[in-house]
CSV table of C-alpha atoms in Angstrom, one decimal:
chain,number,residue,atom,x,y,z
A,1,UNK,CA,22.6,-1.8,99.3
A,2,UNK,CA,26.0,-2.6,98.8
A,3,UNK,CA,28.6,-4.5,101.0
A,4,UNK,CA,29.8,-1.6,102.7
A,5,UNK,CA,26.9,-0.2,103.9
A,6,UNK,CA,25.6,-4.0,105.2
A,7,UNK,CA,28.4,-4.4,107.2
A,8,UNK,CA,27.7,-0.8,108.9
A,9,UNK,CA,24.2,-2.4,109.3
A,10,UNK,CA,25.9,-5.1,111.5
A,11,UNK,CA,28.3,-2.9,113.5
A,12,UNK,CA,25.1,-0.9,114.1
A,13,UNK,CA,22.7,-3.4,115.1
A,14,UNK,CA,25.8,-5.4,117.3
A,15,UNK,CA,26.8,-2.6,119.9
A,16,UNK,CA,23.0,-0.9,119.7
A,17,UNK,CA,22.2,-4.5,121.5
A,18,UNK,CA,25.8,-4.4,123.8
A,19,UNK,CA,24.6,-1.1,124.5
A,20,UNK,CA,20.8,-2.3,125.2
A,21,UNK,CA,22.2,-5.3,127.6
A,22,UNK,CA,24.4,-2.3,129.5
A,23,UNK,CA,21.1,0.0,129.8
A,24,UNK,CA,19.2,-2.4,130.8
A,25,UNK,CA,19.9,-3.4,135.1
A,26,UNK,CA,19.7,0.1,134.9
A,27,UNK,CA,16.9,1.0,132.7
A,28,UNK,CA,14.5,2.5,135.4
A,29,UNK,CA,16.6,5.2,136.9
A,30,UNK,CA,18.1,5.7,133.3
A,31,UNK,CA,14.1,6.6,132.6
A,32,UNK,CA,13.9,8.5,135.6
A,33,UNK,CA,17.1,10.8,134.8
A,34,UNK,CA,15.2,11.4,131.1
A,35,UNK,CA,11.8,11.9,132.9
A,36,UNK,CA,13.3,14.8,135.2
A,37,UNK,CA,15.7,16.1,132.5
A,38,UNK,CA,12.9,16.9,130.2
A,39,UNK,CA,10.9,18.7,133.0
A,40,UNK,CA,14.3,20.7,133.7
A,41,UNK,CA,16.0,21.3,130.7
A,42,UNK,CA,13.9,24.4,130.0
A,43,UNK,CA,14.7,25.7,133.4
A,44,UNK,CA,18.0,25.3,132.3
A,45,UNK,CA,18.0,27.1,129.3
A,46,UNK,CA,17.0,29.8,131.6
A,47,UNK,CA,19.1,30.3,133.9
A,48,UNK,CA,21.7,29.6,131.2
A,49,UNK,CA,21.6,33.1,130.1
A,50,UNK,CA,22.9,34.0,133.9
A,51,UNK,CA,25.2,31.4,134.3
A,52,UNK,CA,27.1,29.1,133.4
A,53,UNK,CA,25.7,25.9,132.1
A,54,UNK,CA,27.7,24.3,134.7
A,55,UNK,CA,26.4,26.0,137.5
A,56,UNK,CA,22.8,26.1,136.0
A,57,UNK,CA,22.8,21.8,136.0
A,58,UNK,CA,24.1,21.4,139.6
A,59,UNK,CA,21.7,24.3,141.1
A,60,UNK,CA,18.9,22.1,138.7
A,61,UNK,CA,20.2,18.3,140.4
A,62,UNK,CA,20.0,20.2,143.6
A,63,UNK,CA,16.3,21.4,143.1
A,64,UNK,CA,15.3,18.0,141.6
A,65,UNK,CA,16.8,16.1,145.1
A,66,UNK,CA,14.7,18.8,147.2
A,67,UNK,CA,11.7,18.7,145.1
A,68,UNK,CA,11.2,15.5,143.4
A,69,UNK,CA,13.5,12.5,144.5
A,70,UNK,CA,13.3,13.4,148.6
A,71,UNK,CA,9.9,14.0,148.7
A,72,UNK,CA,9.2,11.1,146.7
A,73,UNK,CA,11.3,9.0,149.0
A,74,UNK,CA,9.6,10.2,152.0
A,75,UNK,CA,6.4,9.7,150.8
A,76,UNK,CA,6.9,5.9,150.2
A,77,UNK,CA,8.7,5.7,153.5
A,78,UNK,CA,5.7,6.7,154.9
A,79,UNK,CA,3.8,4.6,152.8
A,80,UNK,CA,5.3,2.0,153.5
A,81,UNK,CA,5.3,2.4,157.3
A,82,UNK,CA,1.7,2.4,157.0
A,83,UNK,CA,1.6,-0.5,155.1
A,84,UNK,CA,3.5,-2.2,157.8
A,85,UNK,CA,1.6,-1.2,160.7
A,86,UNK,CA,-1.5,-2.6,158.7
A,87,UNK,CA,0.2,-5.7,158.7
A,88,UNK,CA,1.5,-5.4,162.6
A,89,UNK,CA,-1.8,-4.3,163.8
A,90,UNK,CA,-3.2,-7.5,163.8
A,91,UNK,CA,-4.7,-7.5,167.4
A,92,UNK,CA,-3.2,-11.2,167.8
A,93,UNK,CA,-5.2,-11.3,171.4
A,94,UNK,CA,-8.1,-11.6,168.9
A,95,UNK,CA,-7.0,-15.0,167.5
A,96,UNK,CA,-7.8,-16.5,170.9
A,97,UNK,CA,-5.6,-19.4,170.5
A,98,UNK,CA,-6.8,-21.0,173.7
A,99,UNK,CA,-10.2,-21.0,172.2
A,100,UNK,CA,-9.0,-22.4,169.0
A,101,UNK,CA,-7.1,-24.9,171.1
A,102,UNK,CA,-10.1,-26.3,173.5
A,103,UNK,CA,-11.9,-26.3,169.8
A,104,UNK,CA,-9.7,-28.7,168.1
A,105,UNK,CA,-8.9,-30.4,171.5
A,106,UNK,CA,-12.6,-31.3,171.6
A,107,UNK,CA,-13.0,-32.7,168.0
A,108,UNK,CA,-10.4,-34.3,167.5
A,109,UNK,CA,-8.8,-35.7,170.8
A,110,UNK,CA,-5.6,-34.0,170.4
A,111,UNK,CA,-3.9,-30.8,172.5
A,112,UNK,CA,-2.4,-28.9,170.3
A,113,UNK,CA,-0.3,-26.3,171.6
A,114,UNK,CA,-0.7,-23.4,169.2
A,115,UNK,CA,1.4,-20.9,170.6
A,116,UNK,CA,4.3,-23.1,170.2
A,117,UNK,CA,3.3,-23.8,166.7
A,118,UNK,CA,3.6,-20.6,165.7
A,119,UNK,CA,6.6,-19.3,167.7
A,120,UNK,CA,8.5,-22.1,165.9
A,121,UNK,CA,7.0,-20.6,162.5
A,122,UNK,CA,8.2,-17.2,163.6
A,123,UNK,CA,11.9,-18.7,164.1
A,124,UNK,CA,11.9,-20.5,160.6
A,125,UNK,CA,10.7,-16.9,158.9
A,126,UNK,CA,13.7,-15.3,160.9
A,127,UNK,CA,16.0,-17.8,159.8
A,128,UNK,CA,14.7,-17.4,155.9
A,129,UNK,CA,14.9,-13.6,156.5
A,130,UNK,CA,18.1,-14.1,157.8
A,131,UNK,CA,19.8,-16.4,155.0
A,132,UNK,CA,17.6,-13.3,152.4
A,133,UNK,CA,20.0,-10.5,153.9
A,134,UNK,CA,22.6,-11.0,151.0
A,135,UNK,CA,19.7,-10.6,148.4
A,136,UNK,CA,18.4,-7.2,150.1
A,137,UNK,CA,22.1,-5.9,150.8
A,138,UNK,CA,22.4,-6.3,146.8
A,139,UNK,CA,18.9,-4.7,145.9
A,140,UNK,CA,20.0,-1.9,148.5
A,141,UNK,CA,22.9,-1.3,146.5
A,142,UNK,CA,21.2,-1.5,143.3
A,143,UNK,CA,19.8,1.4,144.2
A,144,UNK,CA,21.9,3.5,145.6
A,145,UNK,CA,24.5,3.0,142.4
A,146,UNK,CA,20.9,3.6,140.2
A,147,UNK,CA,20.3,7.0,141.9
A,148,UNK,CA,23.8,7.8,141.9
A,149,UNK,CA,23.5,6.9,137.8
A,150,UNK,CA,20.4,8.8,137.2
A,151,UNK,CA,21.7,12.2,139.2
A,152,UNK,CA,24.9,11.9,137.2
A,153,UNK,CA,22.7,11.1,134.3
A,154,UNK,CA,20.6,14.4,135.0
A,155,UNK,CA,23.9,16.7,135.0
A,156,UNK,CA,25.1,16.1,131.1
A,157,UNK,CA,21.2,15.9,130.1
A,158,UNK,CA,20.9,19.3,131.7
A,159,UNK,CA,24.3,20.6,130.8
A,160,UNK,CA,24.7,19.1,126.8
A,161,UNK,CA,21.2,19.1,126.2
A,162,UNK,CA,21.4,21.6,123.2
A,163,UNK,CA,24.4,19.7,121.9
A,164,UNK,CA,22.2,16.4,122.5
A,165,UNK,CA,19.3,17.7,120.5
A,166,UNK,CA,21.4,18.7,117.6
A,167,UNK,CA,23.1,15.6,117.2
A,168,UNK,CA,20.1,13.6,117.1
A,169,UNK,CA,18.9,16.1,114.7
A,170,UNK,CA,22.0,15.5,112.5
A,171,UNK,CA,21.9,12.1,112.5
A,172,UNK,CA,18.1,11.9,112.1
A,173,UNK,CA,17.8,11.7,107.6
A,174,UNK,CA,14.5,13.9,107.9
A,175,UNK,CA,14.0,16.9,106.6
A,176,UNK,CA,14.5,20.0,109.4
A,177,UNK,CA,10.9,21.3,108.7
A,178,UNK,CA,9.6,17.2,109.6
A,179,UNK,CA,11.8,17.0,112.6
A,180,UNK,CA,10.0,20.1,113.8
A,181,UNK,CA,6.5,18.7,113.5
A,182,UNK,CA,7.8,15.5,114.9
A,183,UNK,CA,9.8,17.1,117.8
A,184,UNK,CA,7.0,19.3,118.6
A,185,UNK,CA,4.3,16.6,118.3
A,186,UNK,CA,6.8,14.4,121.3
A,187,UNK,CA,7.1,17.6,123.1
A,188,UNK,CA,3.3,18.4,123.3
A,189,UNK,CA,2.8,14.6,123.7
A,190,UNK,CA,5.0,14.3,126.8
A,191,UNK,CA,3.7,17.4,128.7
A,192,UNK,CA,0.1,16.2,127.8
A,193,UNK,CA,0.5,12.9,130.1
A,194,UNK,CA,3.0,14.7,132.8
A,195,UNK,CA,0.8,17.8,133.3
A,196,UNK,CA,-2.6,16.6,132.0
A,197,UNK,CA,-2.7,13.3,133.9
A,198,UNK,CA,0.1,12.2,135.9
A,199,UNK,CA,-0.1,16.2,137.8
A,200,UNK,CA,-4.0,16.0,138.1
A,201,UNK,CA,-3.7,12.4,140.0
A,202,UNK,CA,-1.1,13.4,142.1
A,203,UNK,CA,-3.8,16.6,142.6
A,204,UNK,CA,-6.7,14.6,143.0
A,205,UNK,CA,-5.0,11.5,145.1
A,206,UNK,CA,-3.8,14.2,148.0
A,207,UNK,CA,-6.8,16.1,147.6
A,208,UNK,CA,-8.7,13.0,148.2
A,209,UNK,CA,-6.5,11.7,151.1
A,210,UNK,CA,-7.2,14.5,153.2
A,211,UNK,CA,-11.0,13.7,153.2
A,212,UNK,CA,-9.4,10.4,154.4
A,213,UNK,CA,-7.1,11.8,157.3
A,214,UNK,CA,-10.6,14.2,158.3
A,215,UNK,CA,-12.4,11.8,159.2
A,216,UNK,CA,-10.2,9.6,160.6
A,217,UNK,CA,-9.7,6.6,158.1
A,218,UNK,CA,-7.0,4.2,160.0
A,219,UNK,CA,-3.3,4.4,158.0
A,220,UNK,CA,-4.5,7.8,155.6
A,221,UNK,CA,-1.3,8.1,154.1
A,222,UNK,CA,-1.1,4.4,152.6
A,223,UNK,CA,-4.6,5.1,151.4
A,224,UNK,CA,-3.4,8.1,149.7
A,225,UNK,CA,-0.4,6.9,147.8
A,226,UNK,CA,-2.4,4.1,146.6
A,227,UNK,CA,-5.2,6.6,145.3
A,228,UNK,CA,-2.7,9.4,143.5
A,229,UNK,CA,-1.9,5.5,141.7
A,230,UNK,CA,-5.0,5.1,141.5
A,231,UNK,CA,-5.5,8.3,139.5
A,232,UNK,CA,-3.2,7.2,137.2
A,233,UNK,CA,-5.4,4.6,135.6
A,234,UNK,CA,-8.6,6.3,133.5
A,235,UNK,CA,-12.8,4.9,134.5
A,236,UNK,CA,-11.1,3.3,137.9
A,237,UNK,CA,-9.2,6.6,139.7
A,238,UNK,CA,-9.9,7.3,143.5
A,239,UNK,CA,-13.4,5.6,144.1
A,240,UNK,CA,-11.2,2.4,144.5
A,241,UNK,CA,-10.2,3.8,148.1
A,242,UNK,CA,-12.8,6.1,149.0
A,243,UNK,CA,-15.8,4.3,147.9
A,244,UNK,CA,-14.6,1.8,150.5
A,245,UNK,CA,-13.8,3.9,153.5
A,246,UNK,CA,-17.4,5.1,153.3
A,247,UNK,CA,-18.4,1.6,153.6
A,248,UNK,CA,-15.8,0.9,156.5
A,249,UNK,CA,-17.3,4.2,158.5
A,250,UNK,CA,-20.8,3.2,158.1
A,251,UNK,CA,-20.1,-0.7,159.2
A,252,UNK,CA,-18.1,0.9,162.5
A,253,UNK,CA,-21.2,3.0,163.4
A,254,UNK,CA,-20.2,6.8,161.8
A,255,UNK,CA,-23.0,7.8,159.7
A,256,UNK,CA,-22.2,11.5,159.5
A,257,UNK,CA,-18.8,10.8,158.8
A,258,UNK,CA,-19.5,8.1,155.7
A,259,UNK,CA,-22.0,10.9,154.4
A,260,UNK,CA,-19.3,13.4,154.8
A,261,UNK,CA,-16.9,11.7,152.8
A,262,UNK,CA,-19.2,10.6,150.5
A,263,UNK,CA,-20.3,14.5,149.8
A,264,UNK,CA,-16.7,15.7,149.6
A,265,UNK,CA,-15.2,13.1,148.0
A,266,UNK,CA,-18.1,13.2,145.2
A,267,UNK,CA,-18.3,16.7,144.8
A,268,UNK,CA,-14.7,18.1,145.3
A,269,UNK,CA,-12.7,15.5,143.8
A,270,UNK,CA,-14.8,14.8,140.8
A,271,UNK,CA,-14.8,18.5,140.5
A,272,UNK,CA,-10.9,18.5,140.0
A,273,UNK,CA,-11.2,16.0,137.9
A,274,UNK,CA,-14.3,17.1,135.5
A,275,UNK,CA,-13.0,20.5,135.7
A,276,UNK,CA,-9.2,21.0,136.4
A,277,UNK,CA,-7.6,18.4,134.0
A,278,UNK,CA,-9.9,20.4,130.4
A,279,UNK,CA,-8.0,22.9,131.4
A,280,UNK,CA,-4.5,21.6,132.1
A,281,UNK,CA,-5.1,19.2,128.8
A,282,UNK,CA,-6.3,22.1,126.8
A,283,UNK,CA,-3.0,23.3,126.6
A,284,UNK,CA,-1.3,20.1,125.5
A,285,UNK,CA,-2.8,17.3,123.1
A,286,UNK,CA,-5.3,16.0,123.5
A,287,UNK,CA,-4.7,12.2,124.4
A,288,UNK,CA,-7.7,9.2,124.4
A,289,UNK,CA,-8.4,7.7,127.6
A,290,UNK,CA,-7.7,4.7,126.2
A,291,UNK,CA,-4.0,5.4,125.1
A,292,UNK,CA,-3.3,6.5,128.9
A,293,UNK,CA,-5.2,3.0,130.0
A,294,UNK,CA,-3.0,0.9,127.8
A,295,UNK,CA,-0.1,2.6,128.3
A,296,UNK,CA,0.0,2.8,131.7
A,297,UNK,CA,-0.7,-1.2,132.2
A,298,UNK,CA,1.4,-2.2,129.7
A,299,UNK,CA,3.7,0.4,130.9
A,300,UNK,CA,4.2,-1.3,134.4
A,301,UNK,CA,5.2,-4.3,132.4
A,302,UNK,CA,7.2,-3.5,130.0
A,303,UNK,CA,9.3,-0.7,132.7
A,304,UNK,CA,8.1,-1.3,136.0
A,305,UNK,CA,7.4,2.2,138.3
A,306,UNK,CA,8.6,4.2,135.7
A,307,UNK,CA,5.9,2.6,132.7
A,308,UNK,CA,3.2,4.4,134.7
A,309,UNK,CA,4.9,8.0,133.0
A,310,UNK,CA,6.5,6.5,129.8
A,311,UNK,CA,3.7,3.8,129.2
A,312,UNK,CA,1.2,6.8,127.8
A,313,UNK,CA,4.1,8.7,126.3
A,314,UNK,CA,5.5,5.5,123.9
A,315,UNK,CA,1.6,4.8,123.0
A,316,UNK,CA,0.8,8.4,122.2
A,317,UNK,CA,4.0,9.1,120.4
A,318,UNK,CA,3.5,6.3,117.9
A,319,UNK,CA,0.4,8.2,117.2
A,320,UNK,CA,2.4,11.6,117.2
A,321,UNK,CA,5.0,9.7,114.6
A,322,UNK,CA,2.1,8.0,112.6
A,323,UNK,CA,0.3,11.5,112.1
A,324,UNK,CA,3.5,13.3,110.7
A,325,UNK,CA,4.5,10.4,108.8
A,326,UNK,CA,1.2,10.7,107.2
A,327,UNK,CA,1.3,14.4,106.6
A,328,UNK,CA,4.4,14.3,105.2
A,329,UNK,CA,4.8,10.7,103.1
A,330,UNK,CA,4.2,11.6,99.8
A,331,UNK,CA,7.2,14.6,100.1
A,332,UNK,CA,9.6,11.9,102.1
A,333,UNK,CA,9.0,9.1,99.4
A,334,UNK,CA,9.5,11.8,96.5
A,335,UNK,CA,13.2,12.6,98.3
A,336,UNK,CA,14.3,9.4,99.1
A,337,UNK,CA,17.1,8.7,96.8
A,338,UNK,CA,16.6,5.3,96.4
């Protein structure tokens, strides 16, 4: 390697890491924008051949804000509503301070006047809430500049897709017929996690959460978001959720209800999952159960929300880059020219 080509090395290696630290605040909606673009982009070459590729990205951005990012966004609203009347519902009539005062009152001596106690608490938690507002007026923000960046994000992957592709293709020193098997093992890669796993928990956690809201499981929709999660994660899925609700049901004195759940949530939603993800897989590669397990744990770690989609995709397109290297070593190390 001569001097020249080391210095291009360093210019290289010095803005791909100014470029990282730029990426990174942003690096979940950044994912996101990639995550839809790749579902969209071939809708896009579609309707490319009827419009403008102009018009075909903004009709697509429009589409993904009815269709993925609103529903999404209601959905955890409503999650998270739940979640808070589960916290709110503590029946506080139930703590029977006066009880637990004449309690303490008789072993120790002392009158303790509880209610006071924890009114003052309640002040001090405002107070700390209060002095917090700065720090959840920035996250707020956070967000709203990270959708904005992702939608915008979204347009030019939609728009210069094609032109993306082929540069990376240019600048990629493979052979075209390698970057074909490569490209096309990522491509069946990527499908096989969104349609063969991440589409059949989002099927089998709303299919299960209705057997929730039928027979009357307190805050349903919580329950449900945390089970299409849930379904995410291979060996664990729903029965995390369900198995306990037919617990909860038999301990408040339904019987026919816990067997009813029980029965439906065995039979139908083991049935979507023994049955309806062979068939959505069979289309795609095949991937281990184990490469969607690590990947989506170490996924949530290493990306946050979005790991639980890219996770499996980064572990099962090493194997997708290890398997074409392998087919195709001996020709690559015969054409290197060094």
């Amino acid at each position: 390697m001569n001097r020249s080509k080391g210095y291009l090395l360093v210019l290289v290696t010095l803005f791909a890491f100014l470029s990282w630290q730029l990426i990174a605040p942003f690096l979940q909606y950044v994912l996101l924008a990639v995550l839809l673009g790749f579902v969209l982009f071939p809708l896009q070459e579609r309707l490319e051949k009827r419009v403008s590729p102009t018009i075909a990205a903004f009709s697509l951005i429009l589409l993904a804000i009815v269709g993925f990012i609103v529903p999404f966004a209601l959905v955890v609203a409503v999650a998270a509503g739940d979640a808070t009347a589960i916290v709110q519902n503590v029946d506080q009539e139930s703590l029977q301070l006066s009880v637990v005062e004449s309690w303490i009152a008789e072993q120790t001596g002392m009158n303790v006047d509880l209610a006071s106690r924890l009114s003052d608490a309640a002040q001090q938690a405002g107070s700390v809430a209060l002095e917090q507002a700065t720090t959840w007026f920035g996250t707020v923000t956070h967000a709203l500049v990270g959708f904005g960046l992702a939608l915008f994000l979204l347009y030019y992957f939609l728009r210069d897709g094609t032109k993306l592709l082929d540069w990376i293709r240019s600048v990629t020193p493979l052979p075209a017929d390698v970057q074909d098997d490569l490209y096309r093992e990522l491509d069946e890669v990527m499908w096989a996690v969104l349609a063969g796993h991440v589409l059949i928990a989002m099927i089998q956690g709303a299919i299960a959460g209705i057997g929730l809201f039928a027979v009357g499981i307190p805050n349903a929709a919580f329950w449900t978001f945390i089970m299409i999660v849930l379904g995410l994660i291979p060996l664990i899925g729903t029965f995390l959720v369900w198995g306990p609700a037919v617990g909860y049901l038999l301990v408040t004195g339904e019987p026919i209800l816990a067997v009813a759940l029980l029965v439906y949530s065995t039979v139908i939603v083991g049935i979507s999952d023994d049955y309806l993800r062979p068939v959505v897989v069979d289309r795609y590669a095949e991937i281990s159960p184990a490469v969607i397990l690590i990947g989506v744990l170490g996924g949530v770690y290493a990306f946050g929300v979005m790991g639980l989609f890219f996770g499996p995709v980064v572990v099962g397109a090493f194997i997708a880059v290890v398997e074409v290297v392998d087919d195709n070593y001996e020709r690559l190390e015969e054409s290197d020219p060094t």
